[in-house]
Amino acid sequence: MSIGLILGSSRTKSNSRKLADILIKGTAHKILDITELSLTDFEDFRHEPIPASLDESTQILLDFLLEHDVIVIAAPIYWFGIPGKLKVLLDRLSHVFRQPAFINQKPREAIILAVGGDRPRIKGLPLILQFHQIFDFLGIPFQHYVLAEGNKPGDVRFDQKALAEVAWLRSYLQKGENDEGHI
Amino acid sequence: MSIGLILGSSRTKSNSRKLADILIKGTAHKILDITELSLTDFEDFRHEPIPASLDESTQILLDFLLEHDVIVIAAPIYWFGIPGKLKVLLDRLSHVFRQPAFINQKPREAIILAVGGDRPRIKGLPLILQFHQIFDFLGIPFQHYVLAEGNKPGDVRFDQKALAEVAWLRSYLQKGENDEGHI
Amino acid sequence: MSIGLILGSSRTKSNSRKLADILIKGTAHKILDITELSLTDFEDFRHEPIPASLDESTQILLDFLLEHDVIVIAAPIYWFGIPGKLKVLLDRLSHVFRQPAFINQKPREAIILAVGGDRPRIKGLPLILQFHQIFDFLGIPFQHYVLAEGNKPGDVRFDQKALAEVAWLRSYLQKGENDEGHI
Amino acid sequence: MSIGLILGSSRTKSNSRKLADILIKGTAHKILDITELSLTDFEDFRHEPIPASLDESTQILLDFLLEHDVIVIAAPIYWFGIPGKLKVLLDRLSHVFRQPAFINQKPREAIILAVGGDRPRIKGLPLILQFHQIFDFLGIPFQHYVLAEGNKPGDVRFDQKALAEVAWLRSYLQKGENDEGHI
């Protein structure tokens, strides 16, 4: 099993990254960090023929999804939803989901870690409902998420409940790894 | 009363624009079209001191909000939520909401027109819940929205229910205009 | 086409009933009024064998669903959700949905009219999300609902937007009736 | 600190009860079990003068809320929401919330444990959004909930993630108890 971690914060030492680091420590993983992507303006792909070649960041996203069994998206909650730049990337799923390679080899699970400062376990729910619809549409099972509290940089380390949930998720992912090893 | 219309589609002849055109026809309004903005990558403003000067698009957004009584956001539903580029703009509210000018002179109402192809009246609800939280946070009253169906360009003209709702909203806005005239 | 209207208010002259009356005026319809049902305490049916005979109110609900093409549920929003007594009735769907008669002859559409006093178009959304899941589970198409404002008895007649939506729904239902006549 | 546990299942050995038992083991608590209440049909209290005396189950609910610092509601998810009989009880909050005794002495926190068989962490979210609105209206802080999976009786013991969350909540409540002891 390999984990693909998509980092959606614009800060390099974000609370969402800290939480993700705890989750993936000691596991086989790769990181796709949106701060390292130069995303051009969004274009609506839906009513055009699929172009012969994908734009660079769409190709990066497709390759990343193909490469990993479990996709973890770790992001801050900005204005009660997905951060703009991360959404600019995810909007490229409009091209990704029609690629034969993706249809034949989807990740087997998606996990969301989202950190917010304003009652995230309640006010983050529309974001979870949105990701639920996204992953249902993509055909990627989605059942686990952590809504953590963190306002100032580093704060998330004080959210004991989120840490307990991430600890559980970590053992869950490691168990998945071992189960796979048995096959 | 003046209406400020924010267009969130990347297409110039989008369904959401068509719907908005019906709403604002014959009213005093201005348009902020995100296709005409060159938005730089998002930056997290929350934990930094407010900079001496706002970046260009934040200033444009602030001025637009100050200038209008009613803000209408018309946008397609992309991946069950706010389009990426529009969200990159809205994330700049993190600076806007702390400006004294904004605190003293907010729009008196916000309206959302959102067009989607996949059961928008149901699957658009997380987006409405998100905007509810956004406008509550900003302190701008929000009670009216239209979730319209439109997949291919132009389709929205067949959504008779959405057209009836927009017709009502139009008379509602014109009534607001007249009421104001009486004062 | 025949409309089956389920009234979920405990009051006989409720706002939700007023709204429903406008919708069904002049159409072929029957009414199931929960004030006329004597509902015994709820029992959990899920992990028991289906009993030889259904209890009286489950049988009434089943027969009502079998008899109508379109089901309209008109109810007040109590504590941001389905009124208790109506939910006691709807919980009996646990028996209904496994009946062969129901599986073979479901209503072809469900419509919700819900009236609340506290920003119903926003605060009624969890109720709509819940009904969406209920009807998806039952396999009954659900796309139209009206969230209307009404606090004191009779207030709903002042909610012009809801009245416009109900007027549209009425013509929609009548059109459905005529379309069927053509077949 | 004392915990008031409201049991909303119609079964005496329900999954929700099992989960609640783990939470409250070793703590000072009392239980209000709806299977022991004989709830008369719901009546709409909102537009009537407050009666001189509350009906029996409203009085029981009021007394229970007054007596406890933390209210835990443990219930199955029926038809993606609150079970009918529990809702019949909770609808009586329409009387409770206007009682001076309640206004002066509210519980300081509410916690929800909800068990469902069909992707509860996703499909239980409208229920959590509803409780969020209920507790905000009542003025009782609400931030912690557990959505657990359990279909057949006893199944919840296999939901390791829910068990980890309940274990954390238990230490959280015990810490609250100790903190209070220090004062």
JSON list of C-alpha atoms in Angstrom, two decimals, chain A residues 5-164:
[
{"chain": "A", "resi": 5, "resn": "LEU", "atom": "CA", "xyz": [-0.78, 12.97, 0.37]},
{"chain": "A", "resi": 6, "resn": "ILE", "atom": "CA", "xyz": [-2.11, 16.13, -1.26]},
{"chain": "A", "resi": 7, "resn": "LEU", "atom": "CA", "xyz": [-1.26, 19.24, 0.77]},
{"chain": "A", "resi": 8, "resn": "GLY", "atom": "CA", "xyz": [-3.71, 22.06, 0.20]},
{"chain": "A", "resi": 9, "resn": "SER", "atom": "CA", "xyz": [-2.31, 24.79, 2.42]},
{"chain": "A", "resi": 10, "resn": "SER", "atom": "CA", "xyz": [-0.50, 27.82, 1.11]},
{"chain": "A", "resi": 11, "resn": "ARG", "atom": "CA", "xyz": [1.75, 27.76, 4.16]},
{"chain": "A", "resi": 12, "resn": "THR", "atom": "CA", "xyz": [4.64, 25.34, 4.40]},
{"chain": "A", "resi": 13, "resn": "LYS", "atom": "CA", "xyz": [4.31, 24.78, 8.16]},
{"chain": "A", "resi": 14, "resn": "SER", "atom": "CA", "xyz": [0.54, 24.62, 8.27]},
{"chain": "A", "resi": 15, "resn": "ASN", "atom": "CA", "xyz": [-1.58, 22.94, 10.91]},
{"chain": "A", "resi": 16, "resn": "SER", "atom": "CA", "xyz": [-3.02, 20.63, 8.26]},
{"chain": "A", "resi": 17, "resn": "ARG", "atom": "CA", "xyz": [0.49, 19.55, 7.29]},
{"chain": "A", "resi": 18, "resn": "LYS", "atom": "CA", "xyz": [1.40, 18.89, 10.93]},
{"chain": "A", "resi": 19, "resn": "LEU", "atom": "CA", "xyz": [-1.63, 16.63, 11.26]},
{"chain": "A", "resi": 20, "resn": "ALA", "atom": "CA", "xyz": [-0.80, 14.84, 8.03]},
{"chain": "A", "resi": 21, "resn": "ASP", "atom": "CA", "xyz": [2.80, 14.32, 9.14]},
{"chain": "A", "resi": 22, "resn": "ILE", "atom": "CA", "xyz": [1.57, 12.43, 12.19]},
{"chain": "A", "resi": 23, "resn": "LEU", "atom": "CA", "xyz": [-0.63, 10.27, 10.00]},
{"chain": "A", "resi": 24, "resn": "ILE", "atom": "CA", "xyz": [1.99, 9.25, 7.45]},
{"chain": "A", "resi": 25, "resn": "LYS", "atom": "CA", "xyz": [5.07, 8.98, 9.68]},
{"chain": "A", "resi": 26, "resn": "GLY", "atom": "CA", "xyz": [6.75, 5.70, 8.96]},
{"chain": "A", "resi": 27, "resn": "THR", "atom": "CA", "xyz": [4.55, 4.80, 6.00]},
{"chain": "A", "resi": 28, "resn": "ALA", "atom": "CA", "xyz": [5.40, 4.59, 2.31]},
{"chain": "A", "resi": 29, "resn": "HIS", "atom": "CA", "xyz": [4.10, 7.82, 0.87]},
{"chain": "A", "resi": 30, "resn": "LYS", "atom": "CA", "xyz": [4.59, 10.64, -1.59]},
{"chain": "A", "resi": 31, "resn": "ILE", "atom": "CA", "xyz": [3.50, 14.24, -1.31]},
{"chain": "A", "resi": 32, "resn": "LEU", "atom": "CA", "xyz": [1.85, 16.55, -3.83]},
{"chain": "A", "resi": 33, "resn": "ASP", "atom": "CA", "xyz": [2.18, 20.05, -2.39]},
{"chain": "A", "resi": 34, "resn": "ILE", "atom": "CA", "xyz": [0.09, 22.71, -4.11]},
{"chain": "A", "resi": 35, "resn": "THR", "atom": "CA", "xyz": [2.57, 25.40, -3.09]},
{"chain": "A", "resi": 36, "resn": "GLU", "atom": "CA", "xyz": [4.93, 23.79, -5.60]},
{"chain": "A", "resi": 37, "resn": "LEU", "atom": "CA", "xyz": [2.42, 23.90, -8.45]},
{"chain": "A", "resi": 38, "resn": "SER", "atom": "CA", "xyz": [2.07, 26.86, -10.75]},
{"chain": "A", "resi": 39, "resn": "LEU", "atom": "CA", "xyz": [-1.63, 26.65, -11.51]},
{"chain": "A", "resi": 40, "resn": "THR", "atom": "CA", "xyz": [-2.93, 28.58, -14.44]},
{"chain": "A", "resi": 41, "resn": "ASP", "atom": "CA", "xyz": [-6.41, 29.98, -14.35]},
{"chain": "A", "resi": 42, "resn": "PHE", "atom": "CA", "xyz": [-9.19, 27.49, -14.29]},
{"chain": "A", "resi": 43, "resn": "GLU", "atom": "CA", "xyz": [-10.81, 26.57, -17.58]},
{"chain": "A", "resi": 44, "resn": "ASP", "atom": "CA", "xyz": [-14.12, 24.84, -17.98]},
{"chain": "A", "resi": 45, "resn": "PHE", "atom": "CA", "xyz": [-13.45, 21.51, -19.61]},
{"chain": "A", "resi": 46, "resn": "ARG", "atom": "CA", "xyz": [-16.86, 20.01, -19.46]},
{"chain": "A", "resi": 47, "resn": "HIS", "atom": "CA", "xyz": [-18.28, 20.86, -22.83]},
{"chain": "A", "resi": 48, "resn": "GLU", "atom": "CA", "xyz": [-15.19, 20.62, -24.95]},
{"chain": "A", "resi": 49, "resn": "PRO", "atom": "CA", "xyz": [-13.71, 17.56, -26.56]},
{"chain": "A", "resi": 50, "resn": "ILE", "atom": "CA", "xyz": [-10.97, 16.08, -24.43]},
{"chain": "A", "resi": 51, "resn": "PRO", "atom": "CA", "xyz": [-7.78, 17.69, -25.65]},
{"chain": "A", "resi": 52, "resn": "ALA", "atom": "CA", "xyz": [-5.04, 15.58, -27.12]},
{"chain": "A", "resi": 53, "resn": "SER", "atom": "CA", "xyz": [-2.74, 16.39, -24.23]},
{"chain": "A", "resi": 54, "resn": "LEU", "atom": "CA", "xyz": [-3.57, 17.36, -20.68]},
{"chain": "A", "resi": 55, "resn": "ASP", "atom": "CA", "xyz": [-2.17, 20.54, -19.21]},
{"chain": "A", "resi": 56, "resn": "GLU", "atom": "CA", "xyz": [0.79, 20.07, -16.91]},
{"chain": "A", "resi": 57, "resn": "SER", "atom": "CA", "xyz": [-0.96, 20.19, -13.55]},
{"chain": "A", "resi": 58, "resn": "THR", "atom": "CA", "xyz": [-3.80, 17.94, -14.72]},
{"chain": "A", "resi": 59, "resn": "GLN", "atom": "CA", "xyz": [-1.21, 15.40, -15.77]},
{"chain": "A", "resi": 60, "resn": "ILE", "atom": "CA", "xyz": [0.52, 15.68, -12.39]},
{"chain": "A", "resi": 61, "resn": "LEU", "atom": "CA", "xyz": [-2.80, 15.14, -10.60]},
{"chain": "A", "resi": 62, "resn": "LEU", "atom": "CA", "xyz": [-3.70, 12.16, -12.80]},
{"chain": "A", "resi": 63, "resn": "ASP", "atom": "CA", "xyz": [-0.31, 10.51, -12.32]},
{"chain": "A", "resi": 64, "resn": "PHE", "atom": "CA", "xyz": [-0.50, 11.06, -8.58]},
{"chain": "A", "resi": 65, "resn": "LEU", "atom": "CA", "xyz": [-3.93, 9.45, -8.32]},
{"chain": "A", "resi": 66, "resn": "LEU", "atom": "CA", "xyz": [-2.81, 6.49, -10.43]},
{"chain": "A", "resi": 67, "resn": "GLU", "atom": "CA", "xyz": [0.25, 5.90, -8.31]},
{"chain": "A", "resi": 68, "resn": "HIS", "atom": "CA", "xyz": [-1.38, 5.56, -4.90]},
{"chain": "A", "resi": 69, "resn": "ASP", "atom": "CA", "xyz": [-3.84, 3.22, -3.16]},
{"chain": "A", "resi": 70, "resn": "VAL", "atom": "CA", "xyz": [-4.93, 5.72, -0.57]},
{"chain": "A", "resi": 71, "resn": "ILE", "atom": "CA", "xyz": [-5.31, 9.44, -1.22]},
{"chain": "A", "resi": 72, "resn": "VAL", "atom": "CA", "xyz": [-5.13, 11.76, 1.79]},
{"chain": "A", "resi": 73, "resn": "ILE", "atom": "CA", "xyz": [-6.07, 15.38, 1.26]},
{"chain": "A", "resi": 74, "resn": "ALA", "atom": "CA", "xyz": [-4.89, 17.61, 4.12]},
{"chain": "A", "resi": 75, "resn": "ALA", "atom": "CA", "xyz": [-6.03, 21.20, 3.95]},
{"chain": "A", "resi": 76, "resn": "PRO", "atom": "CA", "xyz": [-7.05, 24.19, 5.98]},
{"chain": "A", "resi": 77, "resn": "ILE", "atom": "CA", "xyz": [-10.72, 25.16, 5.92]},
{"chain": "A", "resi": 78, "resn": "TYR", "atom": "CA", "xyz": [-10.82, 28.55, 4.18]},
{"chain": "A", "resi": 79, "resn": "TRP", "atom": "CA", "xyz": [-14.10, 30.37, 4.29]},
{"chain": "A", "resi": 80, "resn": "PHE", "atom": "CA", "xyz": [-15.83, 27.17, 5.33]},
{"chain": "A", "resi": 81, "resn": "GLY", "atom": "CA", "xyz": [-14.64, 25.25, 2.31]},
{"chain": "A", "resi": 82, "resn": "ILE", "atom": "CA", "xyz": [-11.82, 24.07, 0.10]},
{"chain": "A", "resi": 83, "resn": "PRO", "atom": "CA", "xyz": [-8.97, 26.61, -0.30]},
{"chain": "A", "resi": 84, "resn": "GLY", "atom": "CA", "xyz": [-9.09, 28.37, -3.66]},
{"chain": "A", "resi": 85, "resn": "LYS", "atom": "CA", "xyz": [-5.83, 27.12, -5.05]},
{"chain": "A", "resi": 86, "resn": "LEU", "atom": "CA", "xyz": [-6.56, 23.52, -4.03]},
{"chain": "A", "resi": 87, "resn": "LYS", "atom": "CA", "xyz": [-9.96, 23.84, -5.72]},
{"chain": "A", "resi": 88, "resn": "VAL", "atom": "CA", "xyz": [-8.29, 25.13, -8.88]},
{"chain": "A", "resi": 89, "resn": "LEU", "atom": "CA", "xyz": [-6.34, 21.87, -8.87]},
{"chain": "A", "resi": 90, "resn": "LEU", "atom": "CA", "xyz": [-9.33, 19.66, -8.01]},
{"chain": "A", "resi": 91, "resn": "ASP", "atom": "CA", "xyz": [-11.45, 21.28, -10.75]},
{"chain": "A", "resi": 92, "resn": "ARG", "atom": "CA", "xyz": [-9.04, 19.54, -13.12]},
{"chain": "A", "resi": 93, "resn": "LEU", "atom": "CA", "xyz": [-10.71, 16.29, -12.05]},
{"chain": "A", "resi": 94, "resn": "SER", "atom": "CA", "xyz": [-13.13, 17.15, -14.88]},
{"chain": "A", "resi": 95, "resn": "HIS", "atom": "CA", "xyz": [-10.45, 15.88, -17.21]},
{"chain": "A", "resi": 96, "resn": "VAL", "atom": "CA", "xyz": [-8.99, 13.24, -14.95]},
{"chain": "A", "resi": 97, "resn": "PHE", "atom": "CA", "xyz": [-12.16, 11.25, -14.37]},
{"chain": "A", "resi": 98, "resn": "ARG", "atom": "CA", "xyz": [-12.63, 10.57, -18.09]},
{"chain": "A", "resi": 99, "resn": "GLN", "atom": "CA", "xyz": [-9.14, 9.18, -18.62]},
{"chain": "A", "resi": 100, "resn": "PRO", "atom": "CA", "xyz": [-9.20, 5.43, -19.26]},
{"chain": "A", "resi": 101, "resn": "ALA", "atom": "CA", "xyz": [-6.14, 4.98, -17.05]},
{"chain": "A", "resi": 102, "resn": "PHE", "atom": "CA", "xyz": [-8.02, 6.52, -14.12]},
{"chain": "A", "resi": 103, "resn": "ILE", "atom": "CA", "xyz": [-11.19, 4.55, -14.76]},
{"chain": "A", "resi": 104, "resn": "ASN", "atom": "CA", "xyz": [-9.19, 1.33, -14.64]},
{"chain": "A", "resi": 105, "resn": "GLN", "atom": "CA", "xyz": [-6.99, 2.12, -11.67]},
{"chain": "A", "resi": 106, "resn": "LYS", "atom": "CA", "xyz": [-8.60, 4.31, -9.06]},
{"chain": "A", "resi": 107, "resn": "PRO", "atom": "CA", "xyz": [-7.34, 4.79, -5.54]},
{"chain": "A", "resi": 108, "resn": "ARG", "atom": "CA", "xyz": [-9.14, 2.39, -3.24]},
{"chain": "A", "resi": 109, "resn": "GLU", "atom": "CA", "xyz": [-9.82, 4.94, -0.52]},
{"chain": "A", "resi": 110, "resn": "ALA", "atom": "CA", "xyz": [-9.84, 8.69, 0.15]},
{"chain": "A", "resi": 111, "resn": "ILE", "atom": "CA", "xyz": [-9.27, 10.38, 3.52]},
{"chain": "A", "resi": 112, "resn": "ILE", "atom": "CA", "xyz": [-9.74, 14.05, 4.40]},
{"chain": "A", "resi": 113, "resn": "LEU", "atom": "CA", "xyz": [-7.88, 15.96, 7.12]},
{"chain": "A", "resi": 114, "resn": "ALA", "atom": "CA", "xyz": [-9.24, 19.48, 7.47]},
{"chain": "A", "resi": 115, "resn": "VAL", "atom": "CA", "xyz": [-8.21, 22.10, 10.01]},
{"chain": "A", "resi": 116, "resn": "GLY", "atom": "CA", "xyz": [-10.23, 25.16, 10.90]},
{"chain": "A", "resi": 117, "resn": "GLY", "atom": "CA", "xyz": [-10.37, 27.72, 13.64]},
{"chain": "A", "resi": 118, "resn": "ASP", "atom": "CA", "xyz": [-14.10, 28.24, 14.03]},
{"chain": "A", "resi": 119, "resn": "ARG", "atom": "CA", "xyz": [-15.89, 25.13, 15.39]},
{"chain": "A", "resi": 120, "resn": "PRO", "atom": "CA", "xyz": [-14.46, 22.94, 12.63]},
{"chain": "A", "resi": 121, "resn": "ARG", "atom": "CA", "xyz": [-16.39, 19.80, 13.66]},
{"chain": "A", "resi": 122, "resn": "ILE", "atom": "CA", "xyz": [-19.63, 21.65, 12.91]},
{"chain": "A", "resi": 123, "resn": "LYS", "atom": "CA", "xyz": [-18.71, 24.33, 10.41]},
{"chain": "A", "resi": 124, "resn": "GLY", "atom": "CA", "xyz": [-16.54, 21.95, 8.39]},
{"chain": "A", "resi": 125, "resn": "LEU", "atom": "CA", "xyz": [-19.50, 19.67, 7.64]},
{"chain": "A", "resi": 126, "resn": "PRO", "atom": "CA", "xyz": [-20.48, 21.31, 4.32]},
{"chain": "A", "resi": 127, "resn": "LEU", "atom": "CA", "xyz": [-16.90, 20.67, 3.17]},
{"chain": "A", "resi": 128, "resn": "ILE", "atom": "CA", "xyz": [-17.22, 16.99, 4.14]},
{"chain": "A", "resi": 129, "resn": "LEU", "atom": "CA", "xyz": [-20.58, 16.75, 2.37]},
{"chain": "A", "resi": 130, "resn": "GLN", "atom": "CA", "xyz": [-18.93, 18.24, -0.71]},
{"chain": "A", "resi": 131, "resn": "PHE", "atom": "CA", "xyz": [-16.03, 15.77, -0.64]},
{"chain": "A", "resi": 132, "resn": "HIS", "atom": "CA", "xyz": [-18.55, 12.96, -0.13]},
{"chain": "A", "resi": 133, "resn": "GLN", "atom": "CA", "xyz": [-20.21, 13.97, -3.41]},
{"chain": "A", "resi": 134, "resn": "ILE", "atom": "CA", "xyz": [-16.85, 14.38, -5.15]},
{"chain": "A", "resi": 135, "resn": "PHE", "atom": "CA", "xyz": [-15.62, 10.93, -4.19]},
{"chain": "A", "resi": 136, "resn": "ASP", "atom": "CA", "xyz": [-18.97, 9.27, -4.90]},
{"chain": "A", "resi": 137, "resn": "PHE", "atom": "CA", "xyz": [-18.88, 10.80, -8.37]},
{"chain": "A", "resi": 138, "resn": "LEU", "atom": "CA", "xyz": [-15.30, 9.61, -8.88]},
{"chain": "A", "resi": 139, "resn": "GLY", "atom": "CA", "xyz": [-16.11, 6.16, -7.55]},
{"chain": "A", "resi": 140, "resn": "ILE", "atom": "CA", "xyz": [-13.51, 6.29, -4.76]},
{"chain": "A", "resi": 141, "resn": "PRO", "atom": "CA", "xyz": [-14.68, 4.97, -1.37]},
{"chain": "A", "resi": 142, "resn": "PHE", "atom": "CA", "xyz": [-14.67, 7.68, 1.29]},
{"chain": "A", "resi": 143, "resn": "GLN", "atom": "CA", "xyz": [-15.56, 7.12, 4.88]},
{"chain": "A", "resi": 144, "resn": "HIS", "atom": "CA", "xyz": [-12.87, 8.61, 7.11]},
{"chain": "A", "resi": 145, "resn": "TYR", "atom": "CA", "xyz": [-12.17, 12.25, 7.83]},
{"chain": "A", "resi": 146, "resn": "VAL", "atom": "CA", "xyz": [-10.81, 14.32, 10.69]},
{"chain": "A", "resi": 147, "resn": "LEU", "atom": "CA", "xyz": [-12.05, 17.83, 11.41]},
{"chain": "A", "resi": 148, "resn": "ALA", "atom": "CA", "xyz": [-9.43, 19.44, 13.66]},
{"chain": "A", "resi": 149, "resn": "GLU", "atom": "CA", "xyz": [-9.19, 22.75, 15.42]},
{"chain": "A", "resi": 150, "resn": "GLY", "atom": "CA", "xyz": [-6.30, 25.06, 14.82]},
{"chain": "A", "resi": 151, "resn": "ASN", "atom": "CA", "xyz": [-6.20, 28.76, 14.41]},
{"chain": "A", "resi": 152, "resn": "LYS", "atom": "CA", "xyz": [-2.69, 30.04, 14.99]},
{"chain": "A", "resi": 153, "resn": "PRO", "atom": "CA", "xyz": [0.19, 28.10, 13.43]},
{"chain": "A", "resi": 154, "resn": "GLY", "atom": "CA", "xyz": [0.90, 24.95, 15.45]},
{"chain": "A", "resi": 155, "resn": "ASP", "atom": "CA", "xyz": [-2.35, 25.04, 17.38]},
{"chain": "A", "resi": 156, "resn": "VAL", "atom": "CA", "xyz": [-3.54, 21.71, 16.09]},
{"chain": "A", "resi": 157, "resn": "ARG", "atom": "CA", "xyz": [-1.21, 19.92, 18.50]},
{"chain": "A", "resi": 158, "resn": "PHE", "atom": "CA", "xyz": [-3.58, 20.96, 21.29]},
{"chain": "A", "resi": 159, "resn": "ASP", "atom": "CA", "xyz": [-6.63, 19.32, 19.69]},
{"chain": "A", "resi": 160, "resn": "GLN", "atom": "CA", "xyz": [-6.46, 16.06, 21.62]},
{"chain": "A", "resi": 161, "resn": "LYS", "atom": "CA", "xyz": [-9.54, 14.62, 19.98]},
{"chain": "A", "resi": 162, "resn": "ALA", "atom": "CA", "xyz": [-8.16, 15.14, 16.48]},
{"chain": "A", "resi": 163, "resn": "LEU", "atom": "CA", "xyz": [-4.85, 13.62, 17.55]},
{"chain": "A", "resi": 164, "resn": "ALA", "atom": "CA", "xyz": [-6.67, 10.55, 18.87]}
]
